C-alpha positions as MATLAB code, in Angstrom:
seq = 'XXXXXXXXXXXXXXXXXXXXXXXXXXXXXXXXXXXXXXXXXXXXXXXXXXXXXXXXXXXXXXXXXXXXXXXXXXXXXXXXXXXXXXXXXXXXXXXXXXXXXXXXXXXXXXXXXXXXXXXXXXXXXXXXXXXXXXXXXXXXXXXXXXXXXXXXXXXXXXXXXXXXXXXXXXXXXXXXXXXXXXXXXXXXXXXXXXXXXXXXXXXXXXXXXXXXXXXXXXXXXXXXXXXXXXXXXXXXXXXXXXXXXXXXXXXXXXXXXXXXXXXXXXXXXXXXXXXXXXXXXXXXXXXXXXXXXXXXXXXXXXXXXXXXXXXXXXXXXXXXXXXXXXXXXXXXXXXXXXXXXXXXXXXXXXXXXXXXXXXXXXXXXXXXXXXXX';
ca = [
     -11.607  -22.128    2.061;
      -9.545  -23.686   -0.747;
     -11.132  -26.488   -2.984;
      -9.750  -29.049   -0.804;
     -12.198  -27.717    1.794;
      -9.280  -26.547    4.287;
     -10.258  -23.710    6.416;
      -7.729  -21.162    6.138;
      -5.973  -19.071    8.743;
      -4.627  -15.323    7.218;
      -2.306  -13.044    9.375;
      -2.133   -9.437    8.119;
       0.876   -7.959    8.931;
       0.791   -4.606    9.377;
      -3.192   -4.736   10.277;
      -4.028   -1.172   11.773;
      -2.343    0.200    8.966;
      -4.515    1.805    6.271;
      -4.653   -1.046    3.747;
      -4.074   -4.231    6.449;
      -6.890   -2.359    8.540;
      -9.252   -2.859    5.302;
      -7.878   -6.306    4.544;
      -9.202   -7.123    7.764;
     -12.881   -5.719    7.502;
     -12.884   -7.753    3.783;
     -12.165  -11.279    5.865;
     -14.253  -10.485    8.455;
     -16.852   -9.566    6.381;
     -16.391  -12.913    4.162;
     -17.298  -14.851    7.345;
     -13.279  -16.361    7.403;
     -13.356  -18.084   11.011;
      -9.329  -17.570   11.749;
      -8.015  -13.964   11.189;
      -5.154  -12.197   13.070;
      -3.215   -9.028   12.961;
       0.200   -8.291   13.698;
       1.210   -4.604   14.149;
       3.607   -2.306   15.942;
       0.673   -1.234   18.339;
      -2.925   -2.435   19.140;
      -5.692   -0.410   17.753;
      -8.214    1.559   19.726;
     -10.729    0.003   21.507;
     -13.607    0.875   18.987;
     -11.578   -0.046   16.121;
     -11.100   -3.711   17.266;
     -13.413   -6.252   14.785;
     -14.874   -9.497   16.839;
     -13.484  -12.274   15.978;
      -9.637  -11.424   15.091;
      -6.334  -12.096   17.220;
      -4.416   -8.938   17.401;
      -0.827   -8.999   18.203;
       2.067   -6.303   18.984;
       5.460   -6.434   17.295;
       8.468   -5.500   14.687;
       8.511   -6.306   11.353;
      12.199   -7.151   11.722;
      11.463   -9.916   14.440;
      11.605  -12.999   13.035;
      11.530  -14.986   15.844;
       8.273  -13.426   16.812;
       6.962  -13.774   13.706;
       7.603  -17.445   13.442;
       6.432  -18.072   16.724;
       2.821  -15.786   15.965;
       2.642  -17.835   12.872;
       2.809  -21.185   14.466;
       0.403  -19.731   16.746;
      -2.131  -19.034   14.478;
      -1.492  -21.957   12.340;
      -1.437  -19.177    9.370;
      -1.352  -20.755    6.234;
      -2.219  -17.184    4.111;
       0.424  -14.188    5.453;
      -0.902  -10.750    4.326;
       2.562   -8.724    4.405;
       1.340   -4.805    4.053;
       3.660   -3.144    6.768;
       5.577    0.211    5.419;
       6.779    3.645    6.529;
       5.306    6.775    6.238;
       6.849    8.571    3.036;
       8.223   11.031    5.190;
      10.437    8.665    6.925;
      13.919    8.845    7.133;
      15.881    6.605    4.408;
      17.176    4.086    7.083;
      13.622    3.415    8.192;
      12.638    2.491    4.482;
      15.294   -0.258    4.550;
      14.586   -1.807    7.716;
      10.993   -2.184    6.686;
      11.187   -2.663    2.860;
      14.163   -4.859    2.815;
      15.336   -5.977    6.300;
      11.750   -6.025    7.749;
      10.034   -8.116    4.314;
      13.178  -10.810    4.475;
      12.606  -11.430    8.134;
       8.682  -12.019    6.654;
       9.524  -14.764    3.713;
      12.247  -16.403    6.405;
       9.442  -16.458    8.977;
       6.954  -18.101    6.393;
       9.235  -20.720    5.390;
      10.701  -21.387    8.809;
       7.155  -21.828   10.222;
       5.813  -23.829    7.733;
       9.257  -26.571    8.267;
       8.192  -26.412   11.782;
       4.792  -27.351   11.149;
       5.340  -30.354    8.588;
       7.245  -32.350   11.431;
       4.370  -32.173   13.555;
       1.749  -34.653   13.048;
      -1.030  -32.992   14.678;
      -0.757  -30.125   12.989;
      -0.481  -31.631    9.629;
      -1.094  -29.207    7.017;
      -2.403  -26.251    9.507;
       0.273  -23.824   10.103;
       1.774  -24.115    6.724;
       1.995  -20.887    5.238;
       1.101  -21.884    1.904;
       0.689  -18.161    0.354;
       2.297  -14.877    0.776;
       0.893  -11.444   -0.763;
       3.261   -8.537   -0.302;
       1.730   -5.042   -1.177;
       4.067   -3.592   -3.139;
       3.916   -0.084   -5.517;
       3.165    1.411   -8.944;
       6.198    3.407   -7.495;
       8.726    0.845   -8.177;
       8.501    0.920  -11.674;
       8.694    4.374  -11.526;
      11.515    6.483  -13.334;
      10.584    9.788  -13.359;
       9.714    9.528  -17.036;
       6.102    9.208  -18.241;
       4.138    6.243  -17.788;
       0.927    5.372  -20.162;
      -0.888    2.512  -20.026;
       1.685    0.150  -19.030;
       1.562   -3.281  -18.606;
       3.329   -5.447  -16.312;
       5.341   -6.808  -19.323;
       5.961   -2.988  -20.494;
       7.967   -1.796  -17.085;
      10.523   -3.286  -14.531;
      11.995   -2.020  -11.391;
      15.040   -0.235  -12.285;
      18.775   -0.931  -11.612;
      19.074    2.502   -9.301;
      15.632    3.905   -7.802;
      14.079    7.330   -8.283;
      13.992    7.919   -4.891;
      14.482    5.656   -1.634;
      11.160    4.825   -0.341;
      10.265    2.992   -4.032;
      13.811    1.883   -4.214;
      13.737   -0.470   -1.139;
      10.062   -1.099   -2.249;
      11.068   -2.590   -5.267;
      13.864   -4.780   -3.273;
      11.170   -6.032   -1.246;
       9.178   -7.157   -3.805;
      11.821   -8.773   -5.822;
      13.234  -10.868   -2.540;
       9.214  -11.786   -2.130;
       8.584  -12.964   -6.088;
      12.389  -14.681   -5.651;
      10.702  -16.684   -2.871;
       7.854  -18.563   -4.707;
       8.065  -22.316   -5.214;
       6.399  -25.559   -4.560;
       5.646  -25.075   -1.002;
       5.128  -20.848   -0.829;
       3.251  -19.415   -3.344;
       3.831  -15.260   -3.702;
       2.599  -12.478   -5.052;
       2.833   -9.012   -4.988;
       0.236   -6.243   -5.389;
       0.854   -2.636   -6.720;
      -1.535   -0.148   -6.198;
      -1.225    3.475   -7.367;
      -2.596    6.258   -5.090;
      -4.705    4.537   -2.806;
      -7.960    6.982   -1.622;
     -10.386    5.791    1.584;
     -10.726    5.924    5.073;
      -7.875    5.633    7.365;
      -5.543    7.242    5.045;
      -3.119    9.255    7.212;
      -1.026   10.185    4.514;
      -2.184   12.313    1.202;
      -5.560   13.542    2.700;
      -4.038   15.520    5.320;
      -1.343   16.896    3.449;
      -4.613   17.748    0.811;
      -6.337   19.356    3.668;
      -3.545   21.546    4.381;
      -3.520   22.665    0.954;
      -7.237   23.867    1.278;
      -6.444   25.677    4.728;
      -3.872   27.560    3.620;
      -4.731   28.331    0.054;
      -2.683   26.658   -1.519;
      -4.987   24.890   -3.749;
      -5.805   27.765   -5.819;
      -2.116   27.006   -7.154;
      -1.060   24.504   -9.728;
       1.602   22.776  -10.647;
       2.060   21.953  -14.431;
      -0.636   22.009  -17.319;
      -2.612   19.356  -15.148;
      -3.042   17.501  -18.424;
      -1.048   14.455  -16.899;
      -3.227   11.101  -16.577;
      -2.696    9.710  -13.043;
      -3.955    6.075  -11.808;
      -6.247    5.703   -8.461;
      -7.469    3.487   -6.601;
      -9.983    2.998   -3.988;
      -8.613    0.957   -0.663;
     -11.325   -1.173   -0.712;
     -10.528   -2.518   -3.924;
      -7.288   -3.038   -2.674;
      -8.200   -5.132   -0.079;
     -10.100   -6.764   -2.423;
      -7.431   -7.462   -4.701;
      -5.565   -9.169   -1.633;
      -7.726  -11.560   -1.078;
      -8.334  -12.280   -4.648;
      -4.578  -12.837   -4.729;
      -4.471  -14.942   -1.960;
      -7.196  -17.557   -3.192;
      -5.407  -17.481   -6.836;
      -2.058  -18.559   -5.090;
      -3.951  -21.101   -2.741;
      -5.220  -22.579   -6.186;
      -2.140  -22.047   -8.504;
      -1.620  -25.701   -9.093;
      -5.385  -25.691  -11.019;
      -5.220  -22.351  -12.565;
      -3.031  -19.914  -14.838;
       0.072  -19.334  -12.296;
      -0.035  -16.317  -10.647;
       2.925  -17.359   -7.948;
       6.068  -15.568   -8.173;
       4.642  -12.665   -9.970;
       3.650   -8.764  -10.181;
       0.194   -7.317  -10.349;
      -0.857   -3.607  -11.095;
      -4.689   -2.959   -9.241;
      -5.910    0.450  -10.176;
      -9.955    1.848  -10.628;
      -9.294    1.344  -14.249;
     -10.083    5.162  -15.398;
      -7.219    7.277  -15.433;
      -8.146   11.034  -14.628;
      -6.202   14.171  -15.236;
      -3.957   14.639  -12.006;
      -5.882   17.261  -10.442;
      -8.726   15.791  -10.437;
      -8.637   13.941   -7.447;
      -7.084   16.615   -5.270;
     -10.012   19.000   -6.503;
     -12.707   16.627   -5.702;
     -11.460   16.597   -2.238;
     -11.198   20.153   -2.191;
     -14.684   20.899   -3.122;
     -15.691   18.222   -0.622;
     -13.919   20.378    1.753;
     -15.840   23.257    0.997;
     -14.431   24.687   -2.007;
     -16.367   26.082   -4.726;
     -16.800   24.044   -8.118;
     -15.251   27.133   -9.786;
     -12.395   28.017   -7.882;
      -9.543   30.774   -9.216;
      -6.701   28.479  -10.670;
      -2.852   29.845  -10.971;
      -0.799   27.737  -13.058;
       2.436   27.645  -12.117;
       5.069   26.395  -15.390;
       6.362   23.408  -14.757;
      10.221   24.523  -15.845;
       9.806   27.418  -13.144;
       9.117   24.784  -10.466;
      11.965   22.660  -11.685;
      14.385   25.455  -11.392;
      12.900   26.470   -7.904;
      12.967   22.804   -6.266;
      16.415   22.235   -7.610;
      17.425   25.350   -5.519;
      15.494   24.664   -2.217;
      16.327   21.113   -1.970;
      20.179   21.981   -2.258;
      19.762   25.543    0.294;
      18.238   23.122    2.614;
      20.719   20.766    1.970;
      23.577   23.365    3.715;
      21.194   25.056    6.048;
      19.353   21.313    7.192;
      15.324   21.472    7.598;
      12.584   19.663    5.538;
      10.680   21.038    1.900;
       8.136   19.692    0.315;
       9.217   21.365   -2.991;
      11.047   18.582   -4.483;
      12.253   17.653   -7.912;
      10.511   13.992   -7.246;
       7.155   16.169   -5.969;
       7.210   18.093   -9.284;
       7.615   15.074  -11.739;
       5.200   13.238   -9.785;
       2.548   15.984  -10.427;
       3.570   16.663  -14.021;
       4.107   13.392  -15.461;
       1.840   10.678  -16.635;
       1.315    7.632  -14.368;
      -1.234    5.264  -15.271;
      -1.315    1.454  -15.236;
      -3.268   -0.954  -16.976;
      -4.588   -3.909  -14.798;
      -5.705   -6.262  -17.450;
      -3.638   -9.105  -15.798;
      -4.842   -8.413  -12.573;
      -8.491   -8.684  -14.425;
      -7.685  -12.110  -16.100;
      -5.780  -13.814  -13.949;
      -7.069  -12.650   -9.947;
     -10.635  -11.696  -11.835;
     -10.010   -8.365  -10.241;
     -12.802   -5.591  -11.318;
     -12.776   -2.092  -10.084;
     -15.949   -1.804   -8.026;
     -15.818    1.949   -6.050;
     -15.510    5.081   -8.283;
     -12.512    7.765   -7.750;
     -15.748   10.082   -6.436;
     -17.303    7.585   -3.939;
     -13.774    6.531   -2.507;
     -12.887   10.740   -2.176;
     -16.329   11.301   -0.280;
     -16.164    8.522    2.311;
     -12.295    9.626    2.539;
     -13.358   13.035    3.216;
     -16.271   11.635    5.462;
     -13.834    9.627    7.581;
     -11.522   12.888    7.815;
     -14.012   15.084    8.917;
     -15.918   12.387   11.325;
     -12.860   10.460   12.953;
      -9.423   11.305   10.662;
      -8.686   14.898   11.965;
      -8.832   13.637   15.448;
      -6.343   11.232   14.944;
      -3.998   13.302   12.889;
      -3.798   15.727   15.789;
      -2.930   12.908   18.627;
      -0.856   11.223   15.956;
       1.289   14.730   15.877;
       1.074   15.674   19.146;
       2.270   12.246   20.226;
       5.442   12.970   17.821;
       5.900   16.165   19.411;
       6.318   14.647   22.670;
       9.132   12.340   22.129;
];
């Protein structure tokens, strides 16, 4: 509720996805009476919490999402929908940039709607919108220490396309705020927990094959995590700080880094998963020089350019794991009173827990399914 005593309604966009999916437990678990997703597919039957709306569609539909907003009577839109990274580049613009304009259209169209009807006076107003955006999109391929919000901004041509059209997104979403939307947007670096389809398979794979017993770099590079419970978290903190902005240090219109607040050497996380896995605490290590793996990516990327296929030896994969990337989230602290609460170990054993338990299963459907089509 806000001070006035107003009971609001959130819609998570995106709400099976790893983060919405978690932004959903958080409300449900803070006994909010009017939640609802919106996602490209219904979850399974076990994964559905009591008490929240679920609803299919695009990202891109703006019609839909207007008329699911005026259904709800949202007045707090959640907007964490995004590819996989291993997307094709067309997919990351039709989500990131297409796909998050349709979003701030949809709030503000609603929300005109719903001030010409009487009965629905302030209900249906979307009043806030948080956007989960990326670390990423401050990201140049150059190190990164201990920056502040203040210290970075998105750059004029992005490393690569997935941040690029990230950072678009975000910009059209801070470009939005005014009197009668409040925004924010959210960026997280390496998010760890349950549900996460994307590093903690490809980290599996790594232990399966051996491939963990090689290294990339001196591994001397700080690297910023985050558990996605604090995420969540963080949403909702954002969403009450924009709901109040008119009686507290604005927060509308602007940028938040949300990290656990310890930066660790880079392989440190990937190790702790790998000795979850089964790996012994003293593993062999080859360490591979970082020039060497330059000069080899820069070759494979452009033989695979002529010859087509997919490699995961990138340039952008080796200055990822050889650079420094660590935020500070001091404004986050002070303004959203964000605080870290789950350790990089806690969030890698219930990732690892999940994985083993529930996330292997899926990963196999999920691939099989692709397989099929």
């Amino acid at each position: 509720m806000t001070n006035e005593g107003r009971a609001e309604s959130y819609l998570v966009l995106g709400g099976t996805g790893f983060v919405g999916s978690h932004i959903l437990k958080a409300l449900a678990a803070s006994s909010s009476t009017r939640i609802a997703s919106y996602s490209r597919s219904l979850p399974p039957a076990k994964k559905v919490l009591g008490g929240v709306q679920y609803y299919t569609g695009g990202v891109q539909d703006e019609e839909k999402l207007v008329q699911i907003m005026l259904e709800t009577e949202a007045t707090v839109v959640f907007h964490t929908v995004s590819p996989p990274h291993n997307d094709d580049e067309s997919a990351y613009y039709a989500v990131n940039v297409l796909g998050t304009q349709a979003v701030i259209n949809a709030c503000k169209r609603a929300s005109a709607f719903a001030s010409t009807s009487p009965a629905s006076a302030e209900a249906g107003c979307v009043r806030a919108l948080v956007y989960t955006s990326s670390s990423g999109v401050v990201w140049n391929g150059k190190d990164i220490s201990g920056a502040t919000e203040d210290e970075v901004e998105i750059p004029e041509m992005g490393l690569e396309a997935y941040s690029a059209t990230k950072g678009i997104g975000e910009k059209a979403v801070l470009a939005a705020n005014g009197d009668k939307l409040k925004t924010a947007a959210l960026r997280p670096h390496a998010i760890i927990g349950p549900g996460d389809n994307q590093a903690i398979w490809r980290l599996v794979e790594n232990y399966t094959s051996g491939q963990y017993h090689f290294q990339i770099g001196s591994g001397t590079n700080l690297f910023s995590t985050i558990s996605v419970t604090d995420v969540a978290r963080a949403h909702l903190l954002a969403a009450a700080a924009l709901l109040r902005d008119s009686t507290s240090p604005a927060v509308g219109g602007q940028a938040f880094f949300i990290t656990d607040g310890i930066p660790v050497p880079f392989y440190k996380y990937p190790r702790l998963v790998w000795r979850e896995l089964g790996a012994s605490d003293d593993f062999w290590v080859v360490k591979l020089p970082r020039w060497l793996c330059l000069g080899l990516a820069f070759f494979v990327e452009r033989w695979r350019g002529l010859v087509g296929g997919h490699t995961i030896l990138t340039e952008f994969v080796v200055k990822t794991v050889t650079m420094e990337q660590w935020y500070r989230c001091d404004k986050a602290e002070r303004l959203l009173g964000y605080k870290p609460t789950v350790t990089l170990e806690q969030a890698v054993r219930e990732t690892v827990q999940w994985w083993k338990e529930e996330g292997a299963q899926e990963h196999a459907a999920q691939s099989q399914s692709k397989k099929l089509r």
